[in-house]
């Protein structure tokens, strides 16, 4: 049987899902699925100061909405649980003890004041190895007296540690530069640096996919694997996501570029499928195709590590908008209505045909968030600008338009079947009977009801949307 791979997504519960994190989750998932492997979700909540209530739900909701389904994780035990780090504390203590026994870790009793005094002018702290070689009796005594302590990793002081990242290639660091990092904090919680290594090993993770902010600290993690005698995983670090600044430069994607969380994008009216499709291409490209539209199932087949790029990807909101617009056009009618109609229900008067209006808007919006603005002309009677009645092509003037509208009003009052087709026939006939150009009548009526030069739909379509009563009132108002 071919060797299968296991990947994981290990978010910290911060309260929102940054697009960069979502991309990490997606790539990690796709990498596993493309090879028939397993994908694990693990919640990394050992930084107790940064806990946010409800944050785990945000993670779970995001994965559900985007269709990134995990094989193992909270609520889905696959034999490696629990999958929430705060529920695994005894385990980390056992493994830390193991390192102490083997001489790869030690207790450190340095006070916060002492550590503070080691900081340089910039406030950056080093550690001088003060407790590295305390006599065992002294350690025992201090522990017995209940002295606060941490556990540190004993780093080698000579040599070089390297590994080969799948995206960035070889990464090396002189061991002399490594600090004796903390594995277990004074509050008894493990650091990320320690527990993610223990978990990745115990959970059988073969490929660690994550943001490149961990690229240069990974040698330290490799040393932990080595200290335990465990096989190191493969590393796949992903390039930063950048945003376009006003001055044309790029910088790390942040709030000033626009919405940066999945939740905010959804709130602005983006579709999860469009977001997934777009971010799939932010740092990866498929081989042998120029196609840009992919379903999750297609991505699961196509994804491979050699399509990953190490140059920073620029998040382009315009491009995402375009993707979203295309997805909206392709949505099944019912799904589209389910999203669009409630928005119109909230803003349009009761007689408005919201379904019809929604359909007219469909090809003209890029996000659902644009609907209120696009439908403003239907939500209320916006002021009528007389100059709009002047149109060269149809040879209309405000005076001619008034004449035509006043002329057709009585006819319209008699129309019983108030729909696009009937109204079209009635107005065409009216034009023919009175020697007007049909285009001119349509222009006059459309401007009078919509009060906009550019509208989603023609005169009679809009009349159907407004309904008979509202249309007649708008026309009467225009004549006045
Ligand atoms: N909890 C870490 C984070 O959210 C995970 C890093 C990793 O994937 O190893 O940045």
Tab-separated table of C-alpha atoms in Angstrom, residues 26 98 111 131 146 183 204 208 267-268 270 273 284-285 356 373 390 400 433 471:
chain	number	residue	atom	x	y	z
A	26	UNK	CA	-7.152	24.868	2.958
A	98	UNK	CA	11.344	12.607	29.753
A	111	UNK	CA	12.822	35.274	38.726
A	131	UNK	CA	20.067	27.287	35.676
A	146	UNK	CA	7.490	25.210	45.947
A	183	UNK	CA	8.883	24.270	27.207
A	204	UNK	CA	1.159	10.994	13.408
A	208	UNK	CA	3.395	20.336	8.804
A	267	UNK	CA	-20.676	39.682	6.244
A	268	UNK	CA	-19.822	41.873	3.274
A	270	UNK	CA	-18.911	37.183	-0.291
A	273	UNK	CA	-17.083	29.022	-2.348
A	284	UNK	CA	-0.476	27.871	-5.485
A	285	UNK	CA	-1.207	27.291	-9.133
A	356	UNK	CA	-38.076	39.748	-9.861
A	373	UNK	CA	-27.145	50.452	-2.935
A	390	UNK	CA	-33.280	64.324	-22.588
A	400	UNK	CA	-42.086	65.275	-24.997
A	433	UNK	CA	-51.208	54.554	-32.193
A	471	UNK	CA	-45.750	52.601	-10.810
